[in-house]
PDB file of C-alpha atoms in Angstrom:
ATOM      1  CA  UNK A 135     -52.568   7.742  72.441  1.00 64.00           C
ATOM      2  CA  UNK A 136     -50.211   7.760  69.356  1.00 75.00           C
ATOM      3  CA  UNK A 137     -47.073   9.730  70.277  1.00 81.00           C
ATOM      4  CA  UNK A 138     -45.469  10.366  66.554  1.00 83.00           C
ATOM      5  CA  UNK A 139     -42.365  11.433  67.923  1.00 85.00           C
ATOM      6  CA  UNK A 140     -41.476   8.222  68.802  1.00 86.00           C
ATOM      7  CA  UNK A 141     -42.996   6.732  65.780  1.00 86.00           C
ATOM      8  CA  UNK A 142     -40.302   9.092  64.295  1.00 86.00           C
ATOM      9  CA  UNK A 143     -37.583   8.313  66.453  1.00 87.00           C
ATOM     10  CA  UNK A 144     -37.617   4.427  65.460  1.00 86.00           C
ATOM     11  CA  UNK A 145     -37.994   5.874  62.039  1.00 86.00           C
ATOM     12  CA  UNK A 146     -34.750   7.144  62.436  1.00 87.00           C
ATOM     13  CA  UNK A 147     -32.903   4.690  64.519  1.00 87.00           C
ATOM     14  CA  UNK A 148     -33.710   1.992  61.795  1.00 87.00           C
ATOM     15  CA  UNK A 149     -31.838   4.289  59.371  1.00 87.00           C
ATOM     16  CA  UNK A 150     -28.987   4.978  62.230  1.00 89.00           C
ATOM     17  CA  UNK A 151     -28.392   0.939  62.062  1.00 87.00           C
ATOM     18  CA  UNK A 152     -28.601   0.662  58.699  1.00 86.00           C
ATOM     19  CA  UNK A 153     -25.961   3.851  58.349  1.00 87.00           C
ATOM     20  CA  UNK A 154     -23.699   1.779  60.946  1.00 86.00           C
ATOM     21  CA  UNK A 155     -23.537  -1.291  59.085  1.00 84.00           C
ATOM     22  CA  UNK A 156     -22.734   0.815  55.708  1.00 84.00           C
ATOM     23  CA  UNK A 157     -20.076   2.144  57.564  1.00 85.00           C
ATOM     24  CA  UNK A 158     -18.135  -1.427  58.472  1.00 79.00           C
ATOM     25  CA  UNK A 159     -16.804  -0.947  55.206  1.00 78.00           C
ATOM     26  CA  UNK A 160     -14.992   2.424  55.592  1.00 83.00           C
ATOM     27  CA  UNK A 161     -14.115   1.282  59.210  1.00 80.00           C
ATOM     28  CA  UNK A 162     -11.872  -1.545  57.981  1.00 78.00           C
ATOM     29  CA  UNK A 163      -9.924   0.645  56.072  1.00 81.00           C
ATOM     30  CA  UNK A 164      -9.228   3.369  58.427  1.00 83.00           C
ATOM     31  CA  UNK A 165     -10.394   1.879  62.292  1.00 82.00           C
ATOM     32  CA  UNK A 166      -9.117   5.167  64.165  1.00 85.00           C
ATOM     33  CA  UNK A 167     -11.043   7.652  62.080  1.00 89.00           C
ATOM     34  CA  UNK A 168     -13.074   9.389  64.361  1.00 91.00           C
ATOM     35  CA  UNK A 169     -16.096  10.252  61.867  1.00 91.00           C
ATOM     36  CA  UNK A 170     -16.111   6.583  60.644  1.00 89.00           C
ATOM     37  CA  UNK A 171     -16.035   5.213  64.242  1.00 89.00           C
ATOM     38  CA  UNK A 172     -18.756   7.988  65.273  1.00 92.00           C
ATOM     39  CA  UNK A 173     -21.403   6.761  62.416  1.00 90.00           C
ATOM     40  CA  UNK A 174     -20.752   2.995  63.697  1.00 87.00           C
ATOM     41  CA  UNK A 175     -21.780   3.882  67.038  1.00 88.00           C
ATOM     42  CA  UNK A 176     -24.911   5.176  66.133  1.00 90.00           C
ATOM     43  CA  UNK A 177     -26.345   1.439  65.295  1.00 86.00           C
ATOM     44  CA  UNK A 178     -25.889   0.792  68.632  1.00 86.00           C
ATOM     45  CA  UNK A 179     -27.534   4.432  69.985  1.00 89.00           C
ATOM     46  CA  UNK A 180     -30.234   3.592  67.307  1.00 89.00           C
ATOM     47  CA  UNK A 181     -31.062  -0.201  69.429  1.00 87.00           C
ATOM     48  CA  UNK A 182     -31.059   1.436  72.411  1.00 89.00           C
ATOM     49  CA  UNK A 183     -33.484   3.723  71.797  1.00 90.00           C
ATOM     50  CA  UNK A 184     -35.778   1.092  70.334  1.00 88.00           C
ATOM     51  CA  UNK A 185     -35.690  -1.238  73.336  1.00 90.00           C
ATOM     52  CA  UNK A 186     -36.643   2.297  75.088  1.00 92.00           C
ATOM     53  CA  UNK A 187     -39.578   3.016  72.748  1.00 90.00           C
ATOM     54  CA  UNK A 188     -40.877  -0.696  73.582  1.00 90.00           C
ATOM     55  CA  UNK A 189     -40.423  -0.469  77.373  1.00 92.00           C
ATOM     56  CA  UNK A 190     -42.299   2.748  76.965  1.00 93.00           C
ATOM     57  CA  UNK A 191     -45.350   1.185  75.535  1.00 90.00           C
ATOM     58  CA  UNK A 192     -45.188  -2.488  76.499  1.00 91.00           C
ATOM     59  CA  UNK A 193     -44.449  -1.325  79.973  1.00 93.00           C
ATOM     60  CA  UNK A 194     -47.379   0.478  80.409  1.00 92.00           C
ATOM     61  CA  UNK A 195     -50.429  -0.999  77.947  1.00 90.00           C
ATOM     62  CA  UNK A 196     -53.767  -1.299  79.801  1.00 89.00           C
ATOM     63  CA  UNK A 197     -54.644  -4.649  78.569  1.00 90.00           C
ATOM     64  CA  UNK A 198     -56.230  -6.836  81.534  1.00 87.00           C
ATOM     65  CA  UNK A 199     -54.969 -10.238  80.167  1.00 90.00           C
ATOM     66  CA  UNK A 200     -51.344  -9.918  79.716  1.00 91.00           C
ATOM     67  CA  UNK A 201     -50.278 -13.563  78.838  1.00 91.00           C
ATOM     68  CA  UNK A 202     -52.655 -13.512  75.282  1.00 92.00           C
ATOM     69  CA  UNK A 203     -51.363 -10.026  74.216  1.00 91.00           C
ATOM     70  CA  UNK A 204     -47.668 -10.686  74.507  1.00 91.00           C
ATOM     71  CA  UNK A 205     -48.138 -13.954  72.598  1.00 92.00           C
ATOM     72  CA  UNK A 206     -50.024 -12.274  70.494  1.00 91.00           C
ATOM     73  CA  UNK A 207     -46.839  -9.675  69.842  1.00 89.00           C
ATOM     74  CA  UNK A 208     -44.047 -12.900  70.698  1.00 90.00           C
ATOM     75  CA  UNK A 209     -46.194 -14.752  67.476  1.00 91.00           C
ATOM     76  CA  UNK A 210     -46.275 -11.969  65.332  1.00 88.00           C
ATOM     77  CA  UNK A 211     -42.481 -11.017  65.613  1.00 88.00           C
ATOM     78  CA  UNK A 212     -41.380 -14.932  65.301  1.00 90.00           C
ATOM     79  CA  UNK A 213     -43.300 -14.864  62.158  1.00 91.00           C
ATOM     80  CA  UNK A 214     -40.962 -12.531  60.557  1.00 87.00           C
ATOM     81  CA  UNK A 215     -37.501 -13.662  62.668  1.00 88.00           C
ATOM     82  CA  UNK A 216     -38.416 -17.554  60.715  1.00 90.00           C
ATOM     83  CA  UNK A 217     -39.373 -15.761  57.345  1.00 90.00           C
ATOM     84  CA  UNK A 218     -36.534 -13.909  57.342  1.00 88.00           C
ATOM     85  CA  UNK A 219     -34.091 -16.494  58.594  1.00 88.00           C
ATOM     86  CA  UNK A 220     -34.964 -18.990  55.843  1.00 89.00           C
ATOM     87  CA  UNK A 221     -34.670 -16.052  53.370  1.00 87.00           C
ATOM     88  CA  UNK A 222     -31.221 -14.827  54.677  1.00 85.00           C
ATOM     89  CA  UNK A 223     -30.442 -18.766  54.677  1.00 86.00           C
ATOM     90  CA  UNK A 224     -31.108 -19.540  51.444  1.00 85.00           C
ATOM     91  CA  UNK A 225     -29.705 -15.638  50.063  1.00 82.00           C
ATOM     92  CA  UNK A 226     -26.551 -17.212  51.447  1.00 80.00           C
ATOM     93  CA  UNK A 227     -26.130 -20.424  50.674  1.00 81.00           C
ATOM     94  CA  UNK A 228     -27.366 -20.318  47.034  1.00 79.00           C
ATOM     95  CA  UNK A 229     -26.235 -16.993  45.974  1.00 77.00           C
ATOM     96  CA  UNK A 230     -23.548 -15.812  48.535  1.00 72.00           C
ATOM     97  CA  UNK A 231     -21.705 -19.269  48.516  1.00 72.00           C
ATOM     98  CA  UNK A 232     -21.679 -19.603  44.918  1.00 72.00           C
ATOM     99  CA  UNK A 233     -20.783 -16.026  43.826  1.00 72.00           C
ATOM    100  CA  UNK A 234     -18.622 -14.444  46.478  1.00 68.00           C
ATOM    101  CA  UNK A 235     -17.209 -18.020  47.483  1.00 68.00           C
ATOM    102  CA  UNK A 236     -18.460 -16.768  51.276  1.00 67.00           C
ATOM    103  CA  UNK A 237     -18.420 -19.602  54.099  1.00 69.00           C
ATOM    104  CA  UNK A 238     -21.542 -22.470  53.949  1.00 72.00           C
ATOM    105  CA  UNK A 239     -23.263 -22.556  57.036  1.00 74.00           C
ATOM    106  CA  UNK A 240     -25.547 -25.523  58.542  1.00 79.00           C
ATOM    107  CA  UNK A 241     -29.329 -23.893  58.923  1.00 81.00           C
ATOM    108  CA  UNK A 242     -29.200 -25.066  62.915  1.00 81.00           C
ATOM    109  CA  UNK A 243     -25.872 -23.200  63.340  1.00 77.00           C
ATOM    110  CA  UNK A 244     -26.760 -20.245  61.260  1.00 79.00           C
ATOM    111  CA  UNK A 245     -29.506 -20.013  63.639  1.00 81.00           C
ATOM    112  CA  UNK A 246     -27.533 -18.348  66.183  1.00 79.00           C
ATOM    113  CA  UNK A 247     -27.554 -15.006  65.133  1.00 76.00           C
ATOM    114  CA  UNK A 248     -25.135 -13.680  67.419  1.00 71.00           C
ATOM    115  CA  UNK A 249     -22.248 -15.986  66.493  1.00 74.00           C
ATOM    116  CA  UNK A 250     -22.537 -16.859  62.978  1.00 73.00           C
ATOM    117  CA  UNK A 251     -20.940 -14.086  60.482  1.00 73.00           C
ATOM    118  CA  UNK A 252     -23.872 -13.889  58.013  1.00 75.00           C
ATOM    119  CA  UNK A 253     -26.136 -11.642  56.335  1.00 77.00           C
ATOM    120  CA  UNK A 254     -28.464 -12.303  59.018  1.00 81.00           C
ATOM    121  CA  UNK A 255     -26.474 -11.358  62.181  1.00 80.00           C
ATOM    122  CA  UNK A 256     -29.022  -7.906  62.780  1.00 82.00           C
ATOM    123  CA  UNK A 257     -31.848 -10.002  63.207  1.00 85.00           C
ATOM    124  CA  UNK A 258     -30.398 -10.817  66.797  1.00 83.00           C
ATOM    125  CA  UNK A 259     -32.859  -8.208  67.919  1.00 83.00           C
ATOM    126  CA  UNK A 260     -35.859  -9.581  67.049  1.00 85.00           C
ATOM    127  CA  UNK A 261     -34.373 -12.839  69.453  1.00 86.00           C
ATOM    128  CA  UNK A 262     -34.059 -10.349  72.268  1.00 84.00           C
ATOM    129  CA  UNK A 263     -37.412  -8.348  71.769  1.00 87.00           C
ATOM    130  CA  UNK A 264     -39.182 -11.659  71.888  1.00 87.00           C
ATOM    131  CA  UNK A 265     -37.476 -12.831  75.358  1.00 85.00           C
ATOM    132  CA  UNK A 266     -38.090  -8.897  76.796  1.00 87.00           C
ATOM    133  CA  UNK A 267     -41.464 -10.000  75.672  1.00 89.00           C
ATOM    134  CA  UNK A 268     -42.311 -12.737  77.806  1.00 89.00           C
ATOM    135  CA  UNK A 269     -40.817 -10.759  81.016  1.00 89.00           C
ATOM    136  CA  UNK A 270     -43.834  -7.992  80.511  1.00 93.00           C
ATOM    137  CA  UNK A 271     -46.734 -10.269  82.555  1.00 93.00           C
ATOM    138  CA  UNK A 272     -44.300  -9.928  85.131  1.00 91.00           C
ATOM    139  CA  UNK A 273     -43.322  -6.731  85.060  1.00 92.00           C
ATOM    140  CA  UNK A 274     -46.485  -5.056  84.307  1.00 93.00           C
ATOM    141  CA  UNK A 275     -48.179  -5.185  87.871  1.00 92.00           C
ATOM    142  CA  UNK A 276     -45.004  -3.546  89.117  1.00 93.00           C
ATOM    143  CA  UNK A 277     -45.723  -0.075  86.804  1.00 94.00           C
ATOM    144  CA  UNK A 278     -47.973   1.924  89.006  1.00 92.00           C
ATOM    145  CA  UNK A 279     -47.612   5.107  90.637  1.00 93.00           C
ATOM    146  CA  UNK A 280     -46.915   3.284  94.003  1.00 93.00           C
ATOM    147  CA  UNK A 281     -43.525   1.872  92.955  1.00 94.00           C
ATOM    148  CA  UNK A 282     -41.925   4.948  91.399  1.00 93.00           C
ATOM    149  CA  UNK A 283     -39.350   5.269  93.978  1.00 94.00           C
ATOM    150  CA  UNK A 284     -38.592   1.216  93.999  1.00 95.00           C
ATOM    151  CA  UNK A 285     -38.354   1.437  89.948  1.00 94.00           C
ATOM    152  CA  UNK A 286     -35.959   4.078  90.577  1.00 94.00           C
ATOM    153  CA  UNK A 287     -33.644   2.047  93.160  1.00 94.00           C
ATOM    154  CA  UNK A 288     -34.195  -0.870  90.530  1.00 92.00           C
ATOM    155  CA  UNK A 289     -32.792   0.799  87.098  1.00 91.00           C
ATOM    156  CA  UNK A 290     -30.084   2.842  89.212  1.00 91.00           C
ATOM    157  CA  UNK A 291     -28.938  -0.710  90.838  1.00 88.00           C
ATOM    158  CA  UNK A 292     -28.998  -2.442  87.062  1.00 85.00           C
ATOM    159  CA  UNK A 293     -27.179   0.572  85.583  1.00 85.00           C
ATOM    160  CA  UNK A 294     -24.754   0.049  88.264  1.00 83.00           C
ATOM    161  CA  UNK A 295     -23.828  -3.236  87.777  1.00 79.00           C
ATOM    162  CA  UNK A 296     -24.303  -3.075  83.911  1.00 78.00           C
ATOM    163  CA  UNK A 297     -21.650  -0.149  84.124  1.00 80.00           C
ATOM    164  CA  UNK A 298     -18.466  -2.242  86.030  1.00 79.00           C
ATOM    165  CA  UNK A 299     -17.125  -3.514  82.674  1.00 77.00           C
ATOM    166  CA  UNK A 300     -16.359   0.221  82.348  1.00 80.00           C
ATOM    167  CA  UNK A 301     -14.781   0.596  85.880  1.00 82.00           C
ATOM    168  CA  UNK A 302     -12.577  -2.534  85.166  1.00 81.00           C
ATOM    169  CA  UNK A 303     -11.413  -1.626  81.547  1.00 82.00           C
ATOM    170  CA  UNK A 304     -10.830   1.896  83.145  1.00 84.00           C
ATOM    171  CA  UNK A 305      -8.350   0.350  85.875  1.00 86.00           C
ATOM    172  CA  UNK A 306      -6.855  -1.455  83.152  1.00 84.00           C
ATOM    173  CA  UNK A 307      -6.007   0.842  81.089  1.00 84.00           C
ATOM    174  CA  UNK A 308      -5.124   3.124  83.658  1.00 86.00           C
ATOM    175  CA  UNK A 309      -3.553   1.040  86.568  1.00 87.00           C
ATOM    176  CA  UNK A 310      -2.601  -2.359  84.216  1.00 87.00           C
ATOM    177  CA  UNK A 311      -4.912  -4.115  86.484  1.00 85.00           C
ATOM    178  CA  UNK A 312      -5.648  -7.446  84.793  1.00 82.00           C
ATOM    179  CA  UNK A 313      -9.720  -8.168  84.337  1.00 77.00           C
ATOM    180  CA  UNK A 314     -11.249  -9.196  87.564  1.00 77.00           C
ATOM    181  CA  UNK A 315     -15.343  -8.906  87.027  1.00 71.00           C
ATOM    182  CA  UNK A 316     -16.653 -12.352  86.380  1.00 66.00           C
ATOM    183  CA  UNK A 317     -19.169 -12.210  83.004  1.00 62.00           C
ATOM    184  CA  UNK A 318     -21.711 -13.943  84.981  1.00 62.00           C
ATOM    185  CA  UNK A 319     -22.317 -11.136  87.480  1.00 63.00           C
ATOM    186  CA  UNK A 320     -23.852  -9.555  85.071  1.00 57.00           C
ATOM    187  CA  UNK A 321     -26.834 -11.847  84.949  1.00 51.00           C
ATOM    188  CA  UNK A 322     -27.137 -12.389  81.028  1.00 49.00           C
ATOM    189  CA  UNK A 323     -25.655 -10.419  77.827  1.00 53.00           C
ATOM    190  CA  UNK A 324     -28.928  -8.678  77.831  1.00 62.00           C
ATOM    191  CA  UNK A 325     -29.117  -6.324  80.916  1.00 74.00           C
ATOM    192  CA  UNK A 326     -28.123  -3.493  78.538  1.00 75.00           C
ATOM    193  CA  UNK A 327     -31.261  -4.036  76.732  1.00 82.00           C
ATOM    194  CA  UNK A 328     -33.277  -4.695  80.084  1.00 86.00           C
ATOM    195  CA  UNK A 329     -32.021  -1.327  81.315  1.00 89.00           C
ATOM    196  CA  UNK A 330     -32.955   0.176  78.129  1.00 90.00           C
ATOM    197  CA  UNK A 331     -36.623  -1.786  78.269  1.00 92.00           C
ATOM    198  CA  UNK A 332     -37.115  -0.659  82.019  1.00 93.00           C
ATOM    199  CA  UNK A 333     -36.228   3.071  81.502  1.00 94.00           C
ATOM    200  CA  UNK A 334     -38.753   3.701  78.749  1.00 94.00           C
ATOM    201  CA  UNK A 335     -41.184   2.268  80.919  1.00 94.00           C
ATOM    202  CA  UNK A 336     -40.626   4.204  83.746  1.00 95.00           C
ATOM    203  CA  UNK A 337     -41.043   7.171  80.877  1.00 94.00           C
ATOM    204  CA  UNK A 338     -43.990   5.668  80.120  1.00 92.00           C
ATOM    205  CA  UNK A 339     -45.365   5.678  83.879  1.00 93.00           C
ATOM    206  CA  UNK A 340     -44.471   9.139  85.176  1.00 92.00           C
ATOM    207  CA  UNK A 341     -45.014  11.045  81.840  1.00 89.00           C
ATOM    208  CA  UNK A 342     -46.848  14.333  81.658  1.00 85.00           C
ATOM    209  CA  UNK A 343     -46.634  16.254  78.398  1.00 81.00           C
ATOM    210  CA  UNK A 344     -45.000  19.449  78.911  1.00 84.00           C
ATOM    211  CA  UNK A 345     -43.726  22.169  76.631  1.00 85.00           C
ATOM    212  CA  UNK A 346     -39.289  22.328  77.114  1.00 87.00           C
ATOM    213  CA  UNK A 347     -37.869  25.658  76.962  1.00 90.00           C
ATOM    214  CA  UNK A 348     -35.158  26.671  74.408  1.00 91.00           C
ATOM    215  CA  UNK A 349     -32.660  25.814  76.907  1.00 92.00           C
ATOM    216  CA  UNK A 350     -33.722  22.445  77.833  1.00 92.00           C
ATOM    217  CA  UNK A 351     -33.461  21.864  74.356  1.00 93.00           C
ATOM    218  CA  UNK A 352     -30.192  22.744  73.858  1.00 94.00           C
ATOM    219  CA  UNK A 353     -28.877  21.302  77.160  1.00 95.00           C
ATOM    220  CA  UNK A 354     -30.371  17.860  76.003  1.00 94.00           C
ATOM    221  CA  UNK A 355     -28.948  17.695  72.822  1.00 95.00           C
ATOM    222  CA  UNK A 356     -25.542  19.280  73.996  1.00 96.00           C
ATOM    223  CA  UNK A 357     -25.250  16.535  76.695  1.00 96.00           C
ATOM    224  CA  UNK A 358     -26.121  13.513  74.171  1.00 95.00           C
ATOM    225  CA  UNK A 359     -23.425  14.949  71.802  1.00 96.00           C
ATOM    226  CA  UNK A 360     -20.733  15.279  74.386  1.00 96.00           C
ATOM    227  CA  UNK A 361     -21.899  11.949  75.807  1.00 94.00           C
ATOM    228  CA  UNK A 362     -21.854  10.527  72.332  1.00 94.00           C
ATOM    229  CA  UNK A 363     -18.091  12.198  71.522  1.00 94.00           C
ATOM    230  CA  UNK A 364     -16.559  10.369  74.862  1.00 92.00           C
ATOM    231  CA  UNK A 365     -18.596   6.953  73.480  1.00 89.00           C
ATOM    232  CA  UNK A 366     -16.583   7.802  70.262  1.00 91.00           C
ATOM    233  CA  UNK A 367     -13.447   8.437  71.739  1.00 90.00           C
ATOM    234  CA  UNK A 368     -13.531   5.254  73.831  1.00 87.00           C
ATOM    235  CA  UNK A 369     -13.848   3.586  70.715  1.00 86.00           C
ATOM    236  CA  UNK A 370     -10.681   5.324  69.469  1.00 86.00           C
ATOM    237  CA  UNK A 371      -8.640   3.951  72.544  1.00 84.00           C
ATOM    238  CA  UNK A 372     -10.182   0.946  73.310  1.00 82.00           C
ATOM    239  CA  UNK A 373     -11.558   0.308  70.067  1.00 79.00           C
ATOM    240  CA  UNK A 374     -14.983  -1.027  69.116  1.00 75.00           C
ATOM    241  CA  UNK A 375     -17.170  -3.627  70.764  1.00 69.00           C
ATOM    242  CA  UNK A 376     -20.594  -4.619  70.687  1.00 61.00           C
ATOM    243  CA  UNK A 377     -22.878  -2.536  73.836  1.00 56.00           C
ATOM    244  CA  UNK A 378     -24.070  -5.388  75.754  1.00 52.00           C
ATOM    245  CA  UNK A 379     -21.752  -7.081  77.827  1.00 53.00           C
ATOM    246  CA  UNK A 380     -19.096  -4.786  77.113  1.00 63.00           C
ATOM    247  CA  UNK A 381     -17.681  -1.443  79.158  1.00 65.00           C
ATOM    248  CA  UNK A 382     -19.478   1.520  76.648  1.00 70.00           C
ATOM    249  CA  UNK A 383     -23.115   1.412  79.021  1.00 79.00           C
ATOM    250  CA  UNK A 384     -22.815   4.425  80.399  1.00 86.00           C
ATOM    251  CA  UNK A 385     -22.158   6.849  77.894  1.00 89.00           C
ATOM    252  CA  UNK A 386     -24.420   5.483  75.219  1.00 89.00           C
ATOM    253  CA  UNK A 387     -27.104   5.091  77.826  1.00 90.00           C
ATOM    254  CA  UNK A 388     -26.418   9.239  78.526  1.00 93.00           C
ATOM    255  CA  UNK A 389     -27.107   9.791  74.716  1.00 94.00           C
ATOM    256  CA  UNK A 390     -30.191   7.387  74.004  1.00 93.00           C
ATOM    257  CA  UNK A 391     -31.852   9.108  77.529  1.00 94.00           C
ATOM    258  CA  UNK A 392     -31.563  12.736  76.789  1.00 94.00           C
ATOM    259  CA  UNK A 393     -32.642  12.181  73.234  1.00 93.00           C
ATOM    260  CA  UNK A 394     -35.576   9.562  74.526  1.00 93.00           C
ATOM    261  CA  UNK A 395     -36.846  12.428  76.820  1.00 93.00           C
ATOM    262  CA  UNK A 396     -36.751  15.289  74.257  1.00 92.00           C
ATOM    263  CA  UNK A 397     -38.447  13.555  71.473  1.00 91.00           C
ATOM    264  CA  UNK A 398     -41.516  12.411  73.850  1.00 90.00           C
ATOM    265  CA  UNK A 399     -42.111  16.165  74.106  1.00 89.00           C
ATOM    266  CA  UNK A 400     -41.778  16.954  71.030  1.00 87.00           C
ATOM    267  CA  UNK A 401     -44.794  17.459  68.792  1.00 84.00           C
ATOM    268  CA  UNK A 402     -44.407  17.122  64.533  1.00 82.00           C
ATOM    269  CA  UNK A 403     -48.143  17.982  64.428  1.00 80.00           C
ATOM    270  CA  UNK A 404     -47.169  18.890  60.761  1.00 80.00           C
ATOM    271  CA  UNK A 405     -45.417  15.260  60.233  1.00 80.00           C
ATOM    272  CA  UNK A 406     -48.136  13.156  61.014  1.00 81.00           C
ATOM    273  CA  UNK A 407     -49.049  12.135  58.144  1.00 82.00           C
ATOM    274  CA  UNK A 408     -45.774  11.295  56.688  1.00 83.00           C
ATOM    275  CA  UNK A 409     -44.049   9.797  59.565  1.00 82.00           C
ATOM    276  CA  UNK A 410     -47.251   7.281  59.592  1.00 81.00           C
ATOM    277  CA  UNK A 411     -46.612   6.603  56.161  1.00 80.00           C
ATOM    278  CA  UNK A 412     -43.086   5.882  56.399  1.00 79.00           C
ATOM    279  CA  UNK A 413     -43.383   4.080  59.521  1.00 73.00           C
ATOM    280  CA  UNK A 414     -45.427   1.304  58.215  1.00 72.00           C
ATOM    281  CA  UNK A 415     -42.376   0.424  55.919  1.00 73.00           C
ATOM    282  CA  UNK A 416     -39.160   1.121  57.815  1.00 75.00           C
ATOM    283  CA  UNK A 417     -39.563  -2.436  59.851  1.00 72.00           C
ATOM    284  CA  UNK A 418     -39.351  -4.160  56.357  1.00 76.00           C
ATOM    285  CA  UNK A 419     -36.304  -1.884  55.509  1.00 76.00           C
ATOM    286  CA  UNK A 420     -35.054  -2.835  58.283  1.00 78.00           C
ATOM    287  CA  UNK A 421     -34.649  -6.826  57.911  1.00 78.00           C
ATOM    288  CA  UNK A 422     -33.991  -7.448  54.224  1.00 78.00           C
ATOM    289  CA  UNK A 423     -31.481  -3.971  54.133  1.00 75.00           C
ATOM    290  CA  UNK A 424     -28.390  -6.490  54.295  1.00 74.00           C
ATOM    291  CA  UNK A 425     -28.965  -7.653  51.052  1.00 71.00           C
ATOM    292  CA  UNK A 426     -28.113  -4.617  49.929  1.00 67.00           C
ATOM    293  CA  UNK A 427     -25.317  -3.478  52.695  1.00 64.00           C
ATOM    294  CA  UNK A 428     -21.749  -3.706  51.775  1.00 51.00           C
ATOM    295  CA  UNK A 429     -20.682  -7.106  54.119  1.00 50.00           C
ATOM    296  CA  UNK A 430     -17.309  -8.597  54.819  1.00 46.00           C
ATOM    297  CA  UNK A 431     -18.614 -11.956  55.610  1.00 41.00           C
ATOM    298  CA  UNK A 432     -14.476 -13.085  56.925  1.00 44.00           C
ATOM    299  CA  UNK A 433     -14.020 -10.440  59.041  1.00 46.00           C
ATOM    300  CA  UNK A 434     -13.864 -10.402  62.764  1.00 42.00           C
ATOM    301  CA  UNK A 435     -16.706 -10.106  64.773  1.00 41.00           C
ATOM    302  CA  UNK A 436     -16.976  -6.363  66.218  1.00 40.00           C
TER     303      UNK A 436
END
């Protein structure tokens, strides 16, 4: 069954990125602003909840073959990552290079994503949603009522160790304690995302529609908001860093959770129509927007 609520939420977090990206160019100028540093954050709140939304369904779809349909989704997704990837390539090299005198990059170097300063850095996700892919054959015999409890231990253990970054920056800033955490213990730069993945599908397993009372409401969104306001303030001190790998887990995870869970029962019965208009196009938005982004191509990655 189509939940538009979530079609709405991803609606959303595609704008949240888009807003965070905008917003590199204000942060420059003034990094300790806590509005400026508040909108950045929300690219990352935005991801989160999208890994969420795919766990959710991925986690939980009742095909019987599960090797053909995540090819199926792997194929279509690579489709666009190489499409978009030559496009960004050659938007770069013929018209960034010449104009704005930005850096040339080789195509097999400017394939990495993740370390290459260039107008296609945010299609890193579409890397990662295709390797969360490829885990689901695996992980989808494991989603039954049975294993609720075992789920839990699962996420709760991966949250833990995703979360010691925090505990070590914590005791360094605190204490002066030098950094003692190896980056290997935490398994790959991805267990953010794996959290993230895992947690919608446990949503996805034990959900039952019901109706949330006024105060629910308002408790959910008042804990996200606080949750969101330490995230910020972290920033301020310790100043910004990409989620995954680094020591800001715990309270964006807070955020993206209580806002997850409120939107899945939430009904726009009166949005339908709209949100499945819009939704059909926000994807597209979403990987060519950095034409049209303001981008300091020199300056540090963040």
């Amino acid at each position: 069954m189509r939940i538009y609520s979530l079609d709405l939420m991803k609606i959303v977090a595609i704008f949240l990125v888009i807003l965070s990206h905008i917003s590199l160019y204000f942060m420059i100028r003034d990094p300790q602003d806590f509005g400026v540093l508040f909108i950045r954050q929300t690219g990352q709140f935005g991801v989160a909840m999208f890994y969420m939304a795919s766990g959710y369904f991925l986690l939980n779809n009742r095909h019987e073959d599960q090797f053909p349909y995540v090819m199926n989704k792997s194929k279509a997704i690579a489709i666009a990552l190489i499409f978009w990837l030559c496009f960004y390539y050659l938007y770069d090299t013929v018209v960034l290079t010449r104009v704005l005198d930005a850096p040339h990059y080789d195509f097999w170097s400017y394939l990495n994503t993740d370390r290459t300063a260039s107008e296609a850095r945010h299609l890193w996700f579409l890397f990662s949603i295709i390797g969360l892919y490829f885990v689901v054959p695996l992980l989808r015999p494991v989603f039954i009522d049975a294993n609720r409890q075992m789920l839990i231990y699962v996420i709760a253990a991966l949250f833990l160790l995703a979360n010691l970054t925090l505990v070590e920056k914590t005791m360094n800033s605190l204490f002066g304690i030098a950094s003692f955490i190896h980056p290997a213990l935490l398994m790959s730069s991805q267990v953010f995302g794996l959290i993230s993945f895992l947690i919608g599908g446990y949503f996805g397993l034990t959900y039952q529609h019901t109706t949330l009372s006024v105060r629910q409401y308002f408790s959910g969104i008042a804990l996200a908001l606080l949750s969101f306001c330490v995230l910020t303030m972290l920033t301020q001190q310790w100043g910004i860093v990409f989620f995954y790998r680094k020591f800001y887990n715990l309270p964006l995870q807070i955020s993206a959770v209580c806002l997850f869970y409120l939107m899945l029962h939430t009904r726009f019965t009166w949005l339908e129509g709209m949100i499945s208009r819009v939704g059909s196009k926000t994807l597209g938005i979403y990987l060519v927007h950095n034409i049209f982004v303001i981008e300091i191509n020199n300056t540090p990655t963040l």
